[in-house]
PDB file of C-alpha atoms in Angstrom:
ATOM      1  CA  UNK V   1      -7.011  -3.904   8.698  1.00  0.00           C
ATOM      2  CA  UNK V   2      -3.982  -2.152   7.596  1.00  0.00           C
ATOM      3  CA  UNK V   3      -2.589   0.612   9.353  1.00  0.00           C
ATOM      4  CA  UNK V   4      -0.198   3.651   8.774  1.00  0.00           C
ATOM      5  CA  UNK V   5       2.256   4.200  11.362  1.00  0.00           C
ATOM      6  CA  UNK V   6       3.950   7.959  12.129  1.00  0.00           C
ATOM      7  CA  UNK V   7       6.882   8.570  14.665  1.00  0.00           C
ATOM      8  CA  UNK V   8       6.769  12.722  15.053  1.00  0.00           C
ATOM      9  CA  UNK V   9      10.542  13.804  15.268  1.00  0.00           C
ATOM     10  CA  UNK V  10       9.654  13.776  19.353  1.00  0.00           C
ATOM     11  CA  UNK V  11       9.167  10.028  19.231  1.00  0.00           C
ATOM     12  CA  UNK V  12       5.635  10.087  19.883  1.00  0.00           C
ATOM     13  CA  UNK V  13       3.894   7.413  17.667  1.00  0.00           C
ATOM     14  CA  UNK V  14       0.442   8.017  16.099  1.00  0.00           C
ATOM     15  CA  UNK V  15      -1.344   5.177  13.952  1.00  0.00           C
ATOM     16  CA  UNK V  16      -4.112   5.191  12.032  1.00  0.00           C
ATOM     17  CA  UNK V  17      -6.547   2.494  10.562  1.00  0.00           C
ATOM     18  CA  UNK V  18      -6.335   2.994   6.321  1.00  0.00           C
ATOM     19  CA  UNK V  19      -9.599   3.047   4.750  1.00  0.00           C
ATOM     20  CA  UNK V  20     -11.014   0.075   3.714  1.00  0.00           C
ATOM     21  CA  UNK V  21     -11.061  -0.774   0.060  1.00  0.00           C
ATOM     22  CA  UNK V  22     -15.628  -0.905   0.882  1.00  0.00           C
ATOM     23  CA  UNK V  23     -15.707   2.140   2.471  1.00  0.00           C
ATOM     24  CA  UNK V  24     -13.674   4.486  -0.544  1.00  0.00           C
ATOM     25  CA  UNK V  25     -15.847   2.488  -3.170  1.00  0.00           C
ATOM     26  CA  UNK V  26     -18.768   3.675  -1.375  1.00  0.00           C
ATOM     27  CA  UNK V  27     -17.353   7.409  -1.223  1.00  0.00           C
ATOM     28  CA  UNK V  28     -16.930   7.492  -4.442  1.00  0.00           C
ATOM     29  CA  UNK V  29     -20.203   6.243  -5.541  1.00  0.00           C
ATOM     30  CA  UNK V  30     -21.950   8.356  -2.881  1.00  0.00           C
ATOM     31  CA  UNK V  31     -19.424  11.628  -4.578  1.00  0.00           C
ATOM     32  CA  UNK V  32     -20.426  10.952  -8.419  1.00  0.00           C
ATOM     33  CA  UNK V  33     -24.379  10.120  -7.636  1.00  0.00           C
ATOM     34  CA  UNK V  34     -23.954  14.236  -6.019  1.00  0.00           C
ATOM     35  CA  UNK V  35     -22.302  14.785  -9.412  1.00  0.00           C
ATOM     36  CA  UNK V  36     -25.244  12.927 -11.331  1.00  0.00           C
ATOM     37  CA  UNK V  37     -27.685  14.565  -9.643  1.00  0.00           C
ATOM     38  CA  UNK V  38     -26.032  17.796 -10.118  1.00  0.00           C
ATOM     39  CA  UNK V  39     -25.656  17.235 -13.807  1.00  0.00           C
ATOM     40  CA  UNK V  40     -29.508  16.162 -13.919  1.00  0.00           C
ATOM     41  CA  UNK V  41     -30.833  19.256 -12.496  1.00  0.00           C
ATOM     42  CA  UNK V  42     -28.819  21.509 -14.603  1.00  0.00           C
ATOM     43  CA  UNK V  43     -29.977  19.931 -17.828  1.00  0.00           C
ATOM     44  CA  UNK V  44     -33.555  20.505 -16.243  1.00  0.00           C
ATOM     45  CA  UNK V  45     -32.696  24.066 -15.130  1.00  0.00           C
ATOM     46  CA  UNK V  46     -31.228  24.941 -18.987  1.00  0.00           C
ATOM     47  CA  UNK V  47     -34.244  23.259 -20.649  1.00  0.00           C
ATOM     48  CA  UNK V  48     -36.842  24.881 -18.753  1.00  0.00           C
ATOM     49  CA  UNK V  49     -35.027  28.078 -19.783  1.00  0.00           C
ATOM     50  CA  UNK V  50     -35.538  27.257 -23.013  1.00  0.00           C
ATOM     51  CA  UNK V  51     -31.583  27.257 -24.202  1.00  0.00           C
ATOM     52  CA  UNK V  52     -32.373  23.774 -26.152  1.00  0.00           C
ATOM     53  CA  UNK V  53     -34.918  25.363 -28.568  1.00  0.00           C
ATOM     54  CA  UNK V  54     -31.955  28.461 -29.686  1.00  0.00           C
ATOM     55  CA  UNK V  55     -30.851  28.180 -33.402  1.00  0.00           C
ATOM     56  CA  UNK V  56     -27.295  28.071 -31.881  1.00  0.00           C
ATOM     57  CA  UNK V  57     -26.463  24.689 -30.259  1.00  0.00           C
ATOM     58  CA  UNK V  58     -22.549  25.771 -29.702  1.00  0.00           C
ATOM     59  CA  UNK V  59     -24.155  28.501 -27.039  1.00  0.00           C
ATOM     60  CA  UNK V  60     -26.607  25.989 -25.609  1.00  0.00           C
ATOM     61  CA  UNK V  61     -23.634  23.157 -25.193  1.00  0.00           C
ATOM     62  CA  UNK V  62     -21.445  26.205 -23.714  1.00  0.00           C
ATOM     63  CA  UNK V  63     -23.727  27.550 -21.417  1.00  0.00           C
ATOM     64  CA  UNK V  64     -24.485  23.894 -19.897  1.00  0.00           C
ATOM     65  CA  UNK V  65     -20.775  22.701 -19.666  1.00  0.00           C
ATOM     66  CA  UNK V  66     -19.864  26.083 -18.274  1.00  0.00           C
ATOM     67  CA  UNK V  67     -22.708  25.145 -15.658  1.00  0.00           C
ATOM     68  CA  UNK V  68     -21.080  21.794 -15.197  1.00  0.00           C
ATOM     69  CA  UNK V  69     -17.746  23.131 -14.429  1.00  0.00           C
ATOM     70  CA  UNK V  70     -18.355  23.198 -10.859  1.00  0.00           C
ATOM     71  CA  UNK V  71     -19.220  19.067 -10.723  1.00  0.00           C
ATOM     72  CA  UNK V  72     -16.122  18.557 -12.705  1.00  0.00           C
ATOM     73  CA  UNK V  73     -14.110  19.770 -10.699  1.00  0.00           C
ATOM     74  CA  UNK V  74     -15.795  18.734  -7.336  1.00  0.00           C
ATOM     75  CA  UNK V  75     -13.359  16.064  -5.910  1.00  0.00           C
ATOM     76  CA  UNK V  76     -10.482  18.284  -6.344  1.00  0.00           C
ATOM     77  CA  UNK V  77     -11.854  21.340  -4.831  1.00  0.00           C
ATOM     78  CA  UNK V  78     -13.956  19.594  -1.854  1.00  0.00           C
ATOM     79  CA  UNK V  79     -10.497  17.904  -0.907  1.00  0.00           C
ATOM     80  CA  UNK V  80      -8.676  21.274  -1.215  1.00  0.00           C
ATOM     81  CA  UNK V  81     -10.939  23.404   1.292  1.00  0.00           C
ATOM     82  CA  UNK V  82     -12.606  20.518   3.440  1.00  0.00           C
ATOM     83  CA  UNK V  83      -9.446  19.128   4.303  1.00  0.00           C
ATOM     84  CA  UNK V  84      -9.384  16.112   2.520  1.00  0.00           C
ATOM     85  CA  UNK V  85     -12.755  14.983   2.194  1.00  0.00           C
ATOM     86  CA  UNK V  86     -15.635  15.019  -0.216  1.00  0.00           C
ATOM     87  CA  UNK V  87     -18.927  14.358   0.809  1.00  0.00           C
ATOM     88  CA  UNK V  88     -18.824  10.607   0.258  1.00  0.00           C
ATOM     89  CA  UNK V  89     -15.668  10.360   2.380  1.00  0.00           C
ATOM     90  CA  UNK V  90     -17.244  12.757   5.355  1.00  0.00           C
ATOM     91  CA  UNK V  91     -20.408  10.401   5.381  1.00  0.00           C
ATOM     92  CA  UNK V  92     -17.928   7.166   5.262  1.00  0.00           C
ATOM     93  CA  UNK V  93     -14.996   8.744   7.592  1.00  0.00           C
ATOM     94  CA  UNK V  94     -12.037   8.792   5.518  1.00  0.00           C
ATOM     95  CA  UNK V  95      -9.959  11.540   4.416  1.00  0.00           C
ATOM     96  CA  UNK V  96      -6.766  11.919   2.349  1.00  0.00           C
ATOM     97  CA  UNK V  97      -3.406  12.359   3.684  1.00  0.00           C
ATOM     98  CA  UNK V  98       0.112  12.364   2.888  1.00  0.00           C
ATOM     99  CA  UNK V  99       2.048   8.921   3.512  1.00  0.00           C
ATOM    100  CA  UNK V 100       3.607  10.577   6.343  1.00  0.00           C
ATOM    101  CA  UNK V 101      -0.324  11.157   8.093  1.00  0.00           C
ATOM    102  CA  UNK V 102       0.217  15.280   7.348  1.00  0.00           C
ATOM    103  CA  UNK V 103      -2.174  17.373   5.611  1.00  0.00           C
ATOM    104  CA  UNK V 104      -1.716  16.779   1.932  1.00  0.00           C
ATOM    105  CA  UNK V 105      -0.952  20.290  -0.428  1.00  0.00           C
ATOM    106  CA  UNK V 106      -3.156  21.596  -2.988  1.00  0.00           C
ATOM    107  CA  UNK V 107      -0.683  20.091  -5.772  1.00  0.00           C
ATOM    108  CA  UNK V 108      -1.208  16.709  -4.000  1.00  0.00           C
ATOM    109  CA  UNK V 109      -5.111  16.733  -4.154  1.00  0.00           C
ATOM    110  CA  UNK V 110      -4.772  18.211  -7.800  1.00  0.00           C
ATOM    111  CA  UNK V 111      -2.252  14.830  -9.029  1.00  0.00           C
ATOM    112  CA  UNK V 112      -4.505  12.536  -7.417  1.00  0.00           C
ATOM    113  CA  UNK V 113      -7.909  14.052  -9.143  1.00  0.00           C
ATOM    114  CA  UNK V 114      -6.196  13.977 -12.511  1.00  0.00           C
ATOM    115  CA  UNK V 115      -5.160  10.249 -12.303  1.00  0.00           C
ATOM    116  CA  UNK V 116      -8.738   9.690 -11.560  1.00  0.00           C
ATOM    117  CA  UNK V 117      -9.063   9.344 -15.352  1.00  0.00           C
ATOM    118  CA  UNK V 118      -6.268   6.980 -15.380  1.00  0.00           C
ATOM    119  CA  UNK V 119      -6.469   4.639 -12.432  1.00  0.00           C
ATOM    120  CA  UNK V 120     -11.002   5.174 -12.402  1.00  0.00           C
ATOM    121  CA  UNK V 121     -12.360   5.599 -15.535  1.00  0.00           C
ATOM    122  CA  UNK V 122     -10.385   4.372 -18.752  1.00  0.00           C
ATOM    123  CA  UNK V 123     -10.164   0.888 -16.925  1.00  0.00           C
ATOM    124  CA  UNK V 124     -13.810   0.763 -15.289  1.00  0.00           C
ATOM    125  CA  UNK V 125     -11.483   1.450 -12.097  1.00  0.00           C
ATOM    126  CA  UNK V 126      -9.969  -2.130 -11.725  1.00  0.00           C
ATOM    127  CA  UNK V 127      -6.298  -0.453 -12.118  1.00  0.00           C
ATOM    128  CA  UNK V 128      -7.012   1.467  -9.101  1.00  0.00           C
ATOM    129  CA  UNK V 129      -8.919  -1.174  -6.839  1.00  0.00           C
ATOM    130  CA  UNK V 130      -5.926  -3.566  -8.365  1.00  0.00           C
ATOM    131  CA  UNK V 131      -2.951  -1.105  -6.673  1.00  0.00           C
ATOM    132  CA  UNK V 132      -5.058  -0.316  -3.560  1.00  0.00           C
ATOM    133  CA  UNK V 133      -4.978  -3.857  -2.823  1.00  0.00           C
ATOM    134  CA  UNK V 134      -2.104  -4.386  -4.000  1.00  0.00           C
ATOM    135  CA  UNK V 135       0.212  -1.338  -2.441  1.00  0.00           C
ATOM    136  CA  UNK V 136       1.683  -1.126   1.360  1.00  0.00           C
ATOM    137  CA  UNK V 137      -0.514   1.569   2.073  1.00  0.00           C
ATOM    138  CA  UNK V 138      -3.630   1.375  -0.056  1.00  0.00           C
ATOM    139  CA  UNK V 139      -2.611   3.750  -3.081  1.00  0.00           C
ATOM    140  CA  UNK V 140      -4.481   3.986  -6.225  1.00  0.00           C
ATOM    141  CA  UNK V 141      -2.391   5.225  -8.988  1.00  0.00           C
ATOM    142  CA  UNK V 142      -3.358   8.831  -8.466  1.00  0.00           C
ATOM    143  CA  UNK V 143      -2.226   7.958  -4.673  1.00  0.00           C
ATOM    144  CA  UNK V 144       1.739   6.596  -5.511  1.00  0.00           C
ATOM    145  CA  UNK V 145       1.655   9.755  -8.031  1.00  0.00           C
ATOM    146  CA  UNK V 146       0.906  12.201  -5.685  1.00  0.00           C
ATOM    147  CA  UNK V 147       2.106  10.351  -2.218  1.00  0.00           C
ATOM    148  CA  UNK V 148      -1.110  10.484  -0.439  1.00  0.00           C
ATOM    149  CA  UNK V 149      -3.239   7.666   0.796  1.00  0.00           C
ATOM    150  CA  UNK V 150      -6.781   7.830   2.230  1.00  0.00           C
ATOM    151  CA  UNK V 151      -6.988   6.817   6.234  1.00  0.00           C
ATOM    152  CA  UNK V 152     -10.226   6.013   8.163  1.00  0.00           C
ATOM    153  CA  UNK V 153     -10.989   8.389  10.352  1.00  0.00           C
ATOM    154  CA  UNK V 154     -13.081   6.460  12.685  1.00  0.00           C
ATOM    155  CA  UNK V 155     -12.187   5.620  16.165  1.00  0.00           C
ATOM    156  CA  UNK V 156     -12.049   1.872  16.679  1.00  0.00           C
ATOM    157  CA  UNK V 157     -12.937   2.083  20.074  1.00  0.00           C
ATOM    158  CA  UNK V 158     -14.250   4.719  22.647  1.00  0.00           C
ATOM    159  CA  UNK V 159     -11.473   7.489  24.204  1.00  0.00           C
ATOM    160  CA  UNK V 160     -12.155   5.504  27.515  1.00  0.00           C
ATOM    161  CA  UNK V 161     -11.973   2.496  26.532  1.00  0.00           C
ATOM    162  CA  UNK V 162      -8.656   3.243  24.993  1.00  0.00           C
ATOM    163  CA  UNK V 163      -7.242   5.308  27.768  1.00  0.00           C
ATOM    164  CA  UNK V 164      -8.210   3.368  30.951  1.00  0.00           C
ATOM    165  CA  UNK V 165      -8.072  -0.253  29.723  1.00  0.00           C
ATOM    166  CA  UNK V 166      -4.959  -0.728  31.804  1.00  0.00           C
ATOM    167  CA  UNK V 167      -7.108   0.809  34.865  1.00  0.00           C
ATOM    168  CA  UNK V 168      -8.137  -1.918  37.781  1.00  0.00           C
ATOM    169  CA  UNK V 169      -9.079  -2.048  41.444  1.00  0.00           C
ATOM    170  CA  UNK V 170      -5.828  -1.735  42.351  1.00  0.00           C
ATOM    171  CA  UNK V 171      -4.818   1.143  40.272  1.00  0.00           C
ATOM    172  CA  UNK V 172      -2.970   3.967  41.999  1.00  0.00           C
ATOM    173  CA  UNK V 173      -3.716   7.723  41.575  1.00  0.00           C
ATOM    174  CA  UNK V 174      -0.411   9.468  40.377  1.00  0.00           C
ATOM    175  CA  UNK V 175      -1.809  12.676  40.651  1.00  0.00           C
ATOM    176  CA  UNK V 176      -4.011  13.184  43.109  1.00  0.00           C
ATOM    177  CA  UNK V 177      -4.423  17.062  42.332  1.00  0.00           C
ATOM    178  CA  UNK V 178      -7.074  16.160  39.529  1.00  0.00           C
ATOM    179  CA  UNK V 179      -9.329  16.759  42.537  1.00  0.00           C
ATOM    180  CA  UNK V 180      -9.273  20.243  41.184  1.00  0.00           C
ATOM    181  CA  UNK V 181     -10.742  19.534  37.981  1.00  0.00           C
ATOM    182  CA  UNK V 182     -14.094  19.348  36.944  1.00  0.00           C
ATOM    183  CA  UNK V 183     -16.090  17.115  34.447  1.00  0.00           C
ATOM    184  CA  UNK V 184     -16.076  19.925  31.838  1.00  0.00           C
ATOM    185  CA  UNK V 185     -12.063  20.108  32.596  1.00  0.00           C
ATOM    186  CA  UNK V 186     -12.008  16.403  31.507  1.00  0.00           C
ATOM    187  CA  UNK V 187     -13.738  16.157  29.032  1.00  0.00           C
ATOM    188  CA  UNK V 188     -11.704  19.511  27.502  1.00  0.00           C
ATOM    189  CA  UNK V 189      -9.043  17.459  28.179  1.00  0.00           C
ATOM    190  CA  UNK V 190     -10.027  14.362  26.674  1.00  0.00           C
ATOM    191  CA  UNK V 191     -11.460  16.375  23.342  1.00  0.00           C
ATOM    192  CA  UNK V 192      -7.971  18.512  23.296  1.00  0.00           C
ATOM    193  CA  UNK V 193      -5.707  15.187  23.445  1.00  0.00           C
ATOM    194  CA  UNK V 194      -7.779  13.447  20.727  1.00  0.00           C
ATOM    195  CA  UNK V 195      -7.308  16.522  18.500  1.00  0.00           C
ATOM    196  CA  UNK V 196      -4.260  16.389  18.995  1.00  0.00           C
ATOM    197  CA  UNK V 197      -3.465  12.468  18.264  1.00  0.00           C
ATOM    198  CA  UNK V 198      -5.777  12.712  14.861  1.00  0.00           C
ATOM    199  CA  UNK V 199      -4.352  15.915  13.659  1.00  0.00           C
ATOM    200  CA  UNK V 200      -0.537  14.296  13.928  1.00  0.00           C
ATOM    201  CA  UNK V 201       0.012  17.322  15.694  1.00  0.00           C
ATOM    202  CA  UNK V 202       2.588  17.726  18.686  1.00  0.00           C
ATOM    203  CA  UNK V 203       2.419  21.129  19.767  1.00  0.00           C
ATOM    204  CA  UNK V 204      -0.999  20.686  20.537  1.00  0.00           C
ATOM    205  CA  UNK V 205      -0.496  17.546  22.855  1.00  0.00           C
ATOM    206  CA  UNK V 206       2.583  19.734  24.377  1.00  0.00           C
ATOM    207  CA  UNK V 207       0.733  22.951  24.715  1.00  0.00           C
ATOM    208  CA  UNK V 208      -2.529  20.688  26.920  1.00  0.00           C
ATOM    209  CA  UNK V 209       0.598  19.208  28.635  1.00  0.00           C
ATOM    210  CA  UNK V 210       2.286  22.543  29.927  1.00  0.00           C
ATOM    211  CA  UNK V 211      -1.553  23.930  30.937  1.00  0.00           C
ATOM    212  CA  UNK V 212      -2.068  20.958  32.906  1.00  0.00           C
ATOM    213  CA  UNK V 213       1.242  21.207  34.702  1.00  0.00           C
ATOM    214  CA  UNK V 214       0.311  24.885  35.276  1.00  0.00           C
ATOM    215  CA  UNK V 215      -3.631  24.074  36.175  1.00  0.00           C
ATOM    216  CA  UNK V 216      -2.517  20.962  38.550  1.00  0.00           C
ATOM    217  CA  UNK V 217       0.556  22.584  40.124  1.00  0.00           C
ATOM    218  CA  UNK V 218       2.704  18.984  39.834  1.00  0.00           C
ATOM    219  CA  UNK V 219       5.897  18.838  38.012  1.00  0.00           C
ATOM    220  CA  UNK V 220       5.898  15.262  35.814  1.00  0.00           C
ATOM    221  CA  UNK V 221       8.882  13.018  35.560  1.00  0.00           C
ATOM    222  CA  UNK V 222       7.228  12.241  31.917  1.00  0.00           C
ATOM    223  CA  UNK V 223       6.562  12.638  28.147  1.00  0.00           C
ATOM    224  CA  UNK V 224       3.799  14.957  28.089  1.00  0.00           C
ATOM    225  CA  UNK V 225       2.051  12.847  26.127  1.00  0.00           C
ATOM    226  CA  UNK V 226       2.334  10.284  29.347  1.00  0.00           C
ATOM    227  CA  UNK V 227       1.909  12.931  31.353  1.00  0.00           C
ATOM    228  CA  UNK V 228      -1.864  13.526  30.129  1.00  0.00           C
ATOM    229  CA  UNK V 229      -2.778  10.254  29.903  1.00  0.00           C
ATOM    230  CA  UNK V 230      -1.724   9.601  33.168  1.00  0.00           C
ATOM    231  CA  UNK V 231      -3.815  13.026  34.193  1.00  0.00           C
ATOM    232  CA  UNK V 232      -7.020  11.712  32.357  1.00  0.00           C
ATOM    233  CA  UNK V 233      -6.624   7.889  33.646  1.00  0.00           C
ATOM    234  CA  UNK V 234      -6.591   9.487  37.409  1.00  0.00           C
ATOM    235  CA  UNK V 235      -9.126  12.298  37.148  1.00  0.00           C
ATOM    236  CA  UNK V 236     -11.363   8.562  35.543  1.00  0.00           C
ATOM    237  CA  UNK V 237     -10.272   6.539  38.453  1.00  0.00           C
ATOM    238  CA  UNK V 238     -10.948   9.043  41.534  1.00  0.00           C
ATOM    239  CA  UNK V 239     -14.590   9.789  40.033  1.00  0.00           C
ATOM    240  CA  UNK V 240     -15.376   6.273  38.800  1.00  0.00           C
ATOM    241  CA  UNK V 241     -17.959   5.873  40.956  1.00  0.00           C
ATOM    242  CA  UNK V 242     -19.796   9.367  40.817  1.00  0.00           C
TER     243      UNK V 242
END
């Protein structure tokens, strides 16, 4: 599986898995069977009000597209306030991004939805599965236009498994102060640190790093990035029997 790698200007590397070509053809159809559905039950909604039978078919067309005008514009403004996503991509656990793995604007999401017609539609969407196989980092047209890609979101293996695979009989506690900390400290920990890697952002990761120094009393020759793992590989190790 490809994957989109992002050095943060304090050297700390974050990668991420891009979505599979499967998984954003199943979005999609998952996004525009919400839009079909949508569409259905308005045409239901304005028939049962009886707009068909009017003498005027301009106002009945009118009234239904202005109905409509939410589901045409549903891609765009899901990815604008939900981050990203549209239903289809929450359910399959991608999201849009920038190339550099930052939150993309609201110009981005807007250049991507209008190539839809280009790289989707007017070629039965073989342009865009074409470039997304084609491209570095999975773009679609709408994706090289607006510099986004779309990234998987799903962890490919646990947080503990990740963290302590290096962890063995003979491991040694670096800080043994994690006595002081308590399974809902850990797991804080743990949630904080994973925030912090899937959001790309550092000041997060720092800001759990100077708490911990603070919480622990212990002053770390380290990253704080290394610091916390170290902190959350210990606090595993000490209790891994409890």
């Amino acid at each position: 599986m490809h994957k989109l790698a992002i050095n943060t200007p304090q050297n700390v590397k974050f990668e991420y898995n891009l979505a599979s070509l499967g998984s954003r053809i199943i979005a999609f159809a998952i996004d525009y069977f919400i839009i079909t559905c949508y569409a259905i039950m308005v045409y239901y909604l304005v028939s049962r009000l009886g707009l068909f039978n009017t003498s005027d078919p301009w106002l009945t067309t009118g009234v239904y597209m202005l109905i409509l005008l939410p589901a045409f514009f549903y891609p765009f403004l899901m990815e604008t306030f939900f981050n990203g996503q549209t239903i289809g991509k929450m359910i399959m656990r991608t999201k849009v991004v920038k190339v550099d793995g930052t939150r993309a604007s609201v110009y981005q999401y807007f250049i991507r939805w209008v190539c839809t017609i280009v790289d989707i539609f007017l070629c039965a969407g073989a342009l865009g599965i074409s470039s997304i196989i084609a491209t570095k980092h999975a773009q679609r047209i709408g994706d090289i236009a607006a510099d986004t890609t779309v990234i998987s979101t799903k962890q490919n293996m646990a947080l503990q498994q990740t963290l302590f695979a290096e962890i063995t009989q003979e491991y040694t506690v670096t800080f043994p102060e994690v006595m002081r900390l308590s399974d809902k400290d850990a797991n804080t920990i743990k949630d904080i640190y994973k925030k912090g890697y899937e959001r790309k952002d550092y000041n997060i990761i720092l800001a759990l790093s100077n708490k911990l120094v603070e919480l622990l009393d212990v002053k770390p020759q380290m990253r704080p990035e290394e610091f916390i793992d170290v902190v959350i590989k210990d606090y595993y190790y000490t209790f891994r029997d409890r």
